[in-house]
Amino acid sequence: MKPGNDTQIPEFLLLGLSEEPEPQPLIFGLFLSMYLITVFGNLLIILAVSSDSHLHTPMYFFLTTLSFIDICFTSTTNPKMLQNIQTQSKVITYDGCITQIYFFLLFAGMDDFLLAVMAYDRFVAICHPLHYTVIMNPCLCGLLVLVSWMMSALHSLLESLMVLWLSFRRQVEISHFFCEINQVVRFACSDTFLNDIVMYFATVLLGGGPLAGIIYSYSKIVSSIVGISSAQGKYKAFSTCASHLSVVSLFYCTILGVYLSSAAPQSSHSGAVASVMYTVVTPMLNPFIYSLRNRDIKRALKRIVSRVPTIVPGKH
């Protein structure tokens, strides 16, 4: 499909984090390491939960889904950036750019919705513990994830189709390491008023909605914890949601930092550097946050490690 009424298919150039050739090997090594850690760490979480029947609960079902989404999320941007650095090419095709926008919005939206669903799960577990297994039944858990997928897919499809109908110059230089929708729309030759309206509306509805749900859930959780008489009971209740609260804080604080940096009168590269935090660093840190603060996950990981056969030198 040709963009708008333009007969030329545009070509996008991703300028990356730096246009200088000297730091490119360092950037390549750093991003490759973070990408491998992200994939390996999240796969370990999925494997640990899948292999331990004691972890087949709603909380860990949502955690494995989040780990899978994080792998897909970082795979949307990282491999293309690594390829461009390796081949010393900054080009991404028009179709590739639209595809990247679609999947980036899809998995970013899923991250957002899943964090809200996990907050609701903790709310039910702490505020209504006696009814937890009844409320958070497998049917509801599956339905929550399915609705999250559907809403994220519809949103990303709408935004991507609207970008398809914009006209661009023959060559567009984007000061970013991936096709971020705000950056792409900014370089359109045609009117982007409708695109801007949809983006702002989606930010308020799909970003603010889950955040409001998370804040509401944790306000109720804090009220319940305060009402617990024993200090041990308070610590146990808080420890069950500490990891999730850490991930939520990291995710939203980094996104807020990106938008504040992009709004500041600085170069576009500052926004690209800030985007590294929530597109690369946050998915990489999530497995560490959950595994280091969760005794059940650590126990499952130890079982997996103990099953790996050790090779003794000199013996066959």
PDB file of C-alpha atoms in Angstrom, residues 91-294:
ATOM      1  CA  VAL A  91      18.045   2.098   6.502  1.00  0.00           C
ATOM      2  CA  ILE A  92      14.712   0.604   7.490  1.00  0.00           C
ATOM      3  CA  THR A  93      12.123   0.067   4.769  1.00  0.00           C
ATOM      4  CA  TYR A  94       8.721   1.742   4.823  1.00  0.00           C
ATOM      5  CA  ASP A  95       6.987  -1.609   5.438  1.00  0.00           C
ATOM      6  CA  GLY A  96       9.539  -2.456   8.116  1.00  0.00           C
ATOM      7  CA  CYS A  97       8.949   0.846   9.880  1.00  0.00           C
ATOM      8  CA  ILE A  98       5.151   0.430   9.914  1.00  0.00           C
ATOM      9  CA  THR A  99       5.536  -3.157  11.122  1.00  0.00           C
ATOM     10  CA  GLN A 100       7.870  -2.031  13.902  1.00  0.00           C
ATOM     11  CA  ILE A 101       5.383   0.650  14.977  1.00  0.00           C
ATOM     12  CA  TYR A 102       2.579  -1.925  15.104  1.00  0.00           C
ATOM     13  CA  PHE A 103       4.426  -4.498  17.209  1.00  0.00           C
ATOM     14  CA  PHE A 104       6.042  -1.887  19.440  1.00  0.00           C
ATOM     15  CA  LEU A 105       2.633  -0.404  20.328  1.00  0.00           C
ATOM     16  CA  LEU A 106       1.161  -3.899  20.700  1.00  0.00           C
ATOM     17  CA  PHE A 107       3.702  -5.121  23.250  1.00  0.00           C
ATOM     18  CA  ALA A 108       3.993  -1.762  25.032  1.00  0.00           C
ATOM     19  CA  GLY A 109       0.224  -1.784  25.492  1.00  0.00           C
ATOM     20  CA  MET A 110       0.328  -5.378  26.729  1.00  0.00           C
ATOM     21  CA  ASP A 111       2.998  -4.421  29.279  1.00  0.00           C
ATOM     22  CA  ASP A 112       0.779  -1.600  30.472  1.00  0.00           C
ATOM     23  CA  PHE A 113      -2.376  -3.726  30.775  1.00  0.00           C
ATOM     24  CA  LEU A 114      -0.591  -6.685  32.376  1.00  0.00           C
ATOM     25  CA  LEU A 115       0.866  -4.522  35.125  1.00  0.00           C
ATOM     26  CA  ALA A 116      -2.671  -3.341  35.909  1.00  0.00           C
ATOM     27  CA  VAL A 117      -3.990  -6.928  35.869  1.00  0.00           C
ATOM     28  CA  MET A 118      -1.187  -8.026  38.212  1.00  0.00           C
ATOM     29  CA  ALA A 119      -2.046  -5.141  40.565  1.00  0.00           C
ATOM     30  CA  TYR A 120      -5.666  -6.346  40.613  1.00  0.00           C
ATOM     31  CA  ASP A 121      -4.455  -9.872  41.368  1.00  0.00           C
ATOM     32  CA  ARG A 122      -2.466  -8.590  44.375  1.00  0.00           C
ATOM     33  CA  PHE A 123      -5.483  -6.527  45.484  1.00  0.00           C
ATOM     34  CA  VAL A 124      -7.711  -9.599  45.544  1.00  0.00           C
ATOM     35  CA  ALA A 125      -5.016 -11.725  47.252  1.00  0.00           C
ATOM     36  CA  ILE A 126      -4.465  -9.237  50.087  1.00  0.00           C
ATOM     37  CA  CYS A 127      -7.873  -7.604  50.484  1.00  0.00           C
ATOM     38  CA  HIS A 128     -10.045 -10.695  49.816  1.00  0.00           C
ATOM     39  CA  PRO A 129      -7.792 -13.681  50.659  1.00  0.00           C
ATOM     40  CA  LEU A 130     -10.657 -16.060  51.507  1.00  0.00           C
ATOM     41  CA  HIS A 131     -12.293 -15.517  48.123  1.00  0.00           C
ATOM     42  CA  TYR A 132      -9.061 -15.381  46.091  1.00  0.00           C
ATOM     43  CA  THR A 133      -9.302 -18.803  44.454  1.00  0.00           C
ATOM     44  CA  VAL A 134     -12.959 -18.218  43.601  1.00  0.00           C
ATOM     45  CA  ILE A 135     -12.455 -14.735  42.120  1.00  0.00           C
ATOM     46  CA  MET A 136      -9.142 -15.363  40.349  1.00  0.00           C
ATOM     47  CA  ASN A 137     -10.244 -18.573  38.651  1.00  0.00           C
ATOM     48  CA  PRO A 138      -8.539 -19.787  35.450  1.00  0.00           C
ATOM     49  CA  CYS A 139     -11.414 -18.524  33.316  1.00  0.00           C
ATOM     50  CA  LEU A 140     -11.112 -14.952  34.618  1.00  0.00           C
ATOM     51  CA  CYS A 141      -7.304 -14.991  34.350  1.00  0.00           C
ATOM     52  CA  GLY A 142      -7.464 -16.118  30.740  1.00  0.00           C
ATOM     53  CA  LEU A 143     -10.179 -13.565  29.981  1.00  0.00           C
ATOM     54  CA  LEU A 144      -8.120 -10.699  31.469  1.00  0.00           C
ATOM     55  CA  VAL A 145      -5.111 -11.602  29.319  1.00  0.00           C
ATOM     56  CA  LEU A 146      -7.295 -12.077  26.222  1.00  0.00           C
ATOM     57  CA  VAL A 147      -8.976  -8.675  26.671  1.00  0.00           C
ATOM     58  CA  SER A 148      -5.547  -7.091  27.152  1.00  0.00           C
ATOM     59  CA  TRP A 149      -4.371  -8.655  23.878  1.00  0.00           C
ATOM     60  CA  MET A 150      -7.475  -7.495  22.030  1.00  0.00           C
ATOM     61  CA  MET A 151      -7.321  -3.901  23.270  1.00  0.00           C
ATOM     62  CA  SER A 152      -3.583  -3.641  22.562  1.00  0.00           C
ATOM     63  CA  ALA A 153      -3.997  -5.162  19.097  1.00  0.00           C
ATOM     64  CA  LEU A 154      -6.871  -2.832  18.155  1.00  0.00           C
ATOM     65  CA  HIS A 155      -4.988   0.220  19.378  1.00  0.00           C
ATOM     66  CA  SER A 156      -1.749  -0.650  17.555  1.00  0.00           C
ATOM     67  CA  LEU A 157      -3.686  -1.540  14.383  1.00  0.00           C
ATOM     68  CA  LEU A 158      -5.545   1.782  14.432  1.00  0.00           C
ATOM     69  CA  GLU A 159      -2.380   3.824  14.953  1.00  0.00           C
ATOM     70  CA  SER A 160      -0.449   1.891  12.285  1.00  0.00           C
ATOM     71  CA  LEU A 161      -3.210   2.246   9.689  1.00  0.00           C
ATOM     72  CA  MET A 162      -3.373   5.978  10.338  1.00  0.00           C
ATOM     73  CA  VAL A 163       0.377   6.271   9.731  1.00  0.00           C
ATOM     74  CA  LEU A 164      -0.078   4.322   6.486  1.00  0.00           C
ATOM     75  CA  TRP A 165      -2.222   7.108   5.047  1.00  0.00           C
ATOM     76  CA  LEU A 166       0.347   9.836   5.713  1.00  0.00           C
ATOM     77  CA  SER A 167       2.655  11.102   2.992  1.00  0.00           C
ATOM     78  CA  PHE A 168       6.396  11.382   3.545  1.00  0.00           C
ATOM     79  CA  ARG A 169       9.418  12.725   1.715  1.00  0.00           C
ATOM     80  CA  ARG A 170      11.519  10.327  -0.317  1.00  0.00           C
ATOM     81  CA  GLN A 171      14.022  10.019   2.534  1.00  0.00           C
ATOM     82  CA  VAL A 172      13.283  10.621   6.212  1.00  0.00           C
ATOM     83  CA  GLU A 173      15.988  10.822   8.883  1.00  0.00           C
ATOM     84  CA  ILE A 174      14.788   9.800  12.354  1.00  0.00           C
ATOM     85  CA  SER A 175      17.000  10.643  15.335  1.00  0.00           C
ATOM     86  CA  HIS A 176      16.143   7.393  17.068  1.00  0.00           C
ATOM     87  CA  PHE A 177      17.149   3.730  17.079  1.00  0.00           C
ATOM     88  CA  PHE A 178      13.649   2.524  16.139  1.00  0.00           C
ATOM     89  CA  CYS A 179      10.519   3.836  14.432  1.00  0.00           C
ATOM     90  CA  GLU A 180       8.878   5.572  17.365  1.00  0.00           C
ATOM     91  CA  ILE A 181       5.425   6.715  16.252  1.00  0.00           C
ATOM     92  CA  ASN A 182       5.738  10.302  17.539  1.00  0.00           C
ATOM     93  CA  GLN A 183       8.977  10.755  15.621  1.00  0.00           C
ATOM     94  CA  VAL A 184       7.595   9.225  12.415  1.00  0.00           C
ATOM     95  CA  VAL A 185       4.382  11.284  12.415  1.00  0.00           C
ATOM     96  CA  ARG A 186       6.379  14.457  12.992  1.00  0.00           C
ATOM     97  CA  PHE A 187       8.109  14.038   9.614  1.00  0.00           C
ATOM     98  CA  ALA A 188       4.891  13.546   7.622  1.00  0.00           C
ATOM     99  CA  CYS A 189       4.169  15.970   4.782  1.00  0.00           C
ATOM    100  CA  SER A 190       0.390  15.623   5.084  1.00  0.00           C
ATOM    101  CA  ASP A 191      -1.867  16.861   7.863  1.00  0.00           C
ATOM    102  CA  THR A 192      -1.297  14.972  11.128  1.00  0.00           C
ATOM    103  CA  PHE A 193      -4.015  16.583  13.238  1.00  0.00           C
ATOM    104  CA  LEU A 194      -6.111  13.404  13.416  1.00  0.00           C
ATOM    105  CA  ASN A 195      -3.036  11.308  14.222  1.00  0.00           C
ATOM    106  CA  ASP A 196      -2.125  13.654  17.072  1.00  0.00           C
ATOM    107  CA  ILE A 197      -5.667  13.524  18.466  1.00  0.00           C
ATOM    108  CA  VAL A 198      -5.697   9.706  18.403  1.00  0.00           C
ATOM    109  CA  MET A 199      -2.241   9.502  20.016  1.00  0.00           C
ATOM    110  CA  TYR A 200      -3.182  11.877  22.837  1.00  0.00           C
ATOM    111  CA  PHE A 201      -6.509  10.105  23.381  1.00  0.00           C
ATOM    112  CA  ALA A 202      -4.797   6.694  23.432  1.00  0.00           C
ATOM    113  CA  THR A 203      -2.189   7.961  25.904  1.00  0.00           C
ATOM    114  CA  VAL A 204      -4.870   9.192  28.289  1.00  0.00           C
ATOM    115  CA  LEU A 205      -7.167   6.171  27.895  1.00  0.00           C
ATOM    116  CA  LEU A 206      -4.715   3.268  27.512  1.00  0.00           C
ATOM    117  CA  GLY A 207      -1.945   4.781  29.619  1.00  0.00           C
ATOM    118  CA  GLY A 208      -3.865   6.630  32.293  1.00  0.00           C
ATOM    119  CA  GLY A 209      -6.565   3.964  32.664  1.00  0.00           C
ATOM    120  CA  PRO A 210      -4.280   1.101  33.761  1.00  0.00           C
ATOM    121  CA  LEU A 211      -2.231   3.503  35.909  1.00  0.00           C
ATOM    122  CA  ALA A 212      -5.403   4.645  37.677  1.00  0.00           C
ATOM    123  CA  GLY A 213      -6.318   0.994  38.264  1.00  0.00           C
ATOM    124  CA  ILE A 214      -2.866   0.306  39.710  1.00  0.00           C
ATOM    125  CA  ILE A 215      -3.069   3.327  42.031  1.00  0.00           C
ATOM    126  CA  TYR A 216      -6.565   2.328  43.193  1.00  0.00           C
ATOM    127  CA  SER A 217      -5.501  -1.288  43.817  1.00  0.00           C
ATOM    128  CA  TYR A 218      -2.471  -0.263  45.849  1.00  0.00           C
ATOM    129  CA  SER A 219      -4.426   2.316  47.842  1.00  0.00           C
ATOM    130  CA  LYS A 220      -6.729  -0.503  48.942  1.00  0.00           C
ATOM    131  CA  ILE A 221      -3.748  -2.791  49.555  1.00  0.00           C
ATOM    132  CA  VAL A 222      -2.048  -0.188  51.768  1.00  0.00           C
ATOM    133  CA  SER A 223      -5.274   0.307  53.718  1.00  0.00           C
ATOM    134  CA  SER A 224      -5.525  -3.447  54.310  1.00  0.00           C
ATOM    135  CA  ILE A 225      -1.866  -3.755  55.341  1.00  0.00           C
ATOM    136  CA  VAL A 226      -2.216  -0.881  57.797  1.00  0.00           C
ATOM    137  CA  GLY A 227      -5.150  -2.710  59.386  1.00  0.00           C
ATOM    138  CA  ILE A 228      -3.057  -5.845  60.060  1.00  0.00           C
ATOM    139  CA  SER A 229      -2.124  -5.985  63.740  1.00  0.00           C
ATOM    140  CA  SER A 230       1.137  -7.988  63.677  1.00  0.00           C
ATOM    141  CA  ALA A 231       4.352  -6.642  62.161  1.00  0.00           C
ATOM    142  CA  GLN A 232       5.084 -10.067  60.661  1.00  0.00           C
ATOM    143  CA  GLY A 233       1.699 -10.082  58.948  1.00  0.00           C
ATOM    144  CA  LYS A 234       2.320  -6.616  57.518  1.00  0.00           C
ATOM    145  CA  TYR A 235       5.733  -7.657  56.196  1.00  0.00           C
ATOM    146  CA  LYS A 236       4.350 -10.849  54.618  1.00  0.00           C
ATOM    147  CA  ALA A 237       1.499  -8.963  52.944  1.00  0.00           C
ATOM    148  CA  PHE A 238       3.806  -6.261  51.611  1.00  0.00           C
ATOM    149  CA  SER A 239       6.451  -8.731  50.399  1.00  0.00           C
ATOM    150  CA  THR A 240       3.904 -10.412  48.100  1.00  0.00           C
ATOM    151  CA  CYS A 241       3.525  -7.219  46.057  1.00  0.00           C
ATOM    152  CA  ALA A 242       6.966  -5.600  46.520  1.00  0.00           C
ATOM    153  CA  SER A 243       8.381  -7.038  43.280  1.00  0.00           C
ATOM    154  CA  HIS A 244       5.383  -5.956  41.228  1.00  0.00           C
ATOM    155  CA  LEU A 245       5.470  -2.476  42.777  1.00  0.00           C
ATOM    156  CA  SER A 246       9.164  -2.198  41.866  1.00  0.00           C
ATOM    157  CA  VAL A 247       8.457  -3.137  38.233  1.00  0.00           C
ATOM    158  CA  VAL A 248       5.518  -0.707  38.035  1.00  0.00           C
ATOM    159  CA  SER A 249       7.661   2.126  39.418  1.00  0.00           C
ATOM    160  CA  LEU A 250      10.488   1.346  37.003  1.00  0.00           C
ATOM    161  CA  PHE A 251       8.171   1.113  33.980  1.00  0.00           C
ATOM    162  CA  TYR A 252       6.191   4.307  34.577  1.00  0.00           C
ATOM    163  CA  CYS A 253       9.110   6.392  35.872  1.00  0.00           C
ATOM    164  CA  THR A 254      11.201   5.603  32.784  1.00  0.00           C
ATOM    165  CA  ILE A 255       8.294   6.384  30.419  1.00  0.00           C
ATOM    166  CA  LEU A 256       7.649   9.636  32.289  1.00  0.00           C
ATOM    167  CA  GLY A 257      11.336  10.458  31.931  1.00  0.00           C
ATOM    168  CA  VAL A 258      11.147   9.856  28.175  1.00  0.00           C
ATOM    169  CA  TYR A 259       8.186  12.200  27.717  1.00  0.00           C
ATOM    170  CA  LEU A 260       9.735  14.886  29.921  1.00  0.00           C
ATOM    171  CA  SER A 261      13.007  14.687  28.008  1.00  0.00           C
ATOM    172  CA  SER A 262      11.218  14.831  24.641  1.00  0.00           C
ATOM    173  CA  ALA A 263       9.231  17.865  25.789  1.00  0.00           C
ATOM    174  CA  ALA A 264      12.384  19.683  26.879  1.00  0.00           C
ATOM    175  CA  PRO A 265      14.113  21.977  24.341  1.00  0.00           C
ATOM    176  CA  GLN A 266      16.942  19.532  23.628  1.00  0.00           C
ATOM    177  CA  SER A 267      18.071  17.499  20.658  1.00  0.00           C
ATOM    178  CA  SER A 268      16.026  14.496  19.554  1.00  0.00           C
ATOM    179  CA  HIS A 269      18.902  12.238  20.574  1.00  0.00           C
ATOM    180  CA  SER A 270      18.127  12.897  24.250  1.00  0.00           C
ATOM    181  CA  GLY A 271      14.710  11.309  23.760  1.00  0.00           C
ATOM    182  CA  ALA A 272      16.312   8.321  22.036  1.00  0.00           C
ATOM    183  CA  VAL A 273      18.748   7.817  24.918  1.00  0.00           C
ATOM    184  CA  ALA A 274      15.915   8.117  27.440  1.00  0.00           C
ATOM    185  CA  SER A 275      13.870   5.550  25.473  1.00  0.00           C
ATOM    186  CA  VAL A 276      16.599   2.976  26.127  1.00  0.00           C
ATOM    187  CA  MET A 277      15.424   2.860  29.739  1.00  0.00           C
ATOM    188  CA  TYR A 278      11.937   1.465  29.116  1.00  0.00           C
ATOM    189  CA  THR A 279      12.587  -0.372  25.834  1.00  0.00           C
ATOM    190  CA  VAL A 280      15.798  -2.169  26.856  1.00  0.00           C
ATOM    191  CA  VAL A 281      16.722  -1.685  30.517  1.00  0.00           C
ATOM    192  CA  THR A 282      13.298  -2.304  32.101  1.00  0.00           C
ATOM    193  CA  PRO A 283      12.637  -5.675  30.332  1.00  0.00           C
ATOM    194  CA  MET A 284      16.186  -6.699  31.301  1.00  0.00           C
ATOM    195  CA  LEU A 285      15.741  -5.852  34.988  1.00  0.00           C
ATOM    196  CA  ASN A 286      12.290  -7.407  35.425  1.00  0.00           C
ATOM    197  CA  PRO A 287      13.558 -11.034  35.778  1.00  0.00           C
ATOM    198  CA  PHE A 288      16.146  -9.943  38.355  1.00  0.00           C
ATOM    199  CA  ILE A 289      13.554  -8.031  40.379  1.00  0.00           C
ATOM    200  CA  TYR A 290      11.176 -10.995  40.478  1.00  0.00           C
ATOM    201  CA  SER A 291      13.799 -13.692  41.024  1.00  0.00           C
ATOM    202  CA  LEU A 292      15.849 -11.881  43.675  1.00  0.00           C
ATOM    203  CA  ARG A 293      12.817 -10.868  45.742  1.00  0.00           C
ATOM    204  CA  ASN A 294      10.832 -14.072  45.362  1.00  0.00           C
TER     205      ASN A 294
END
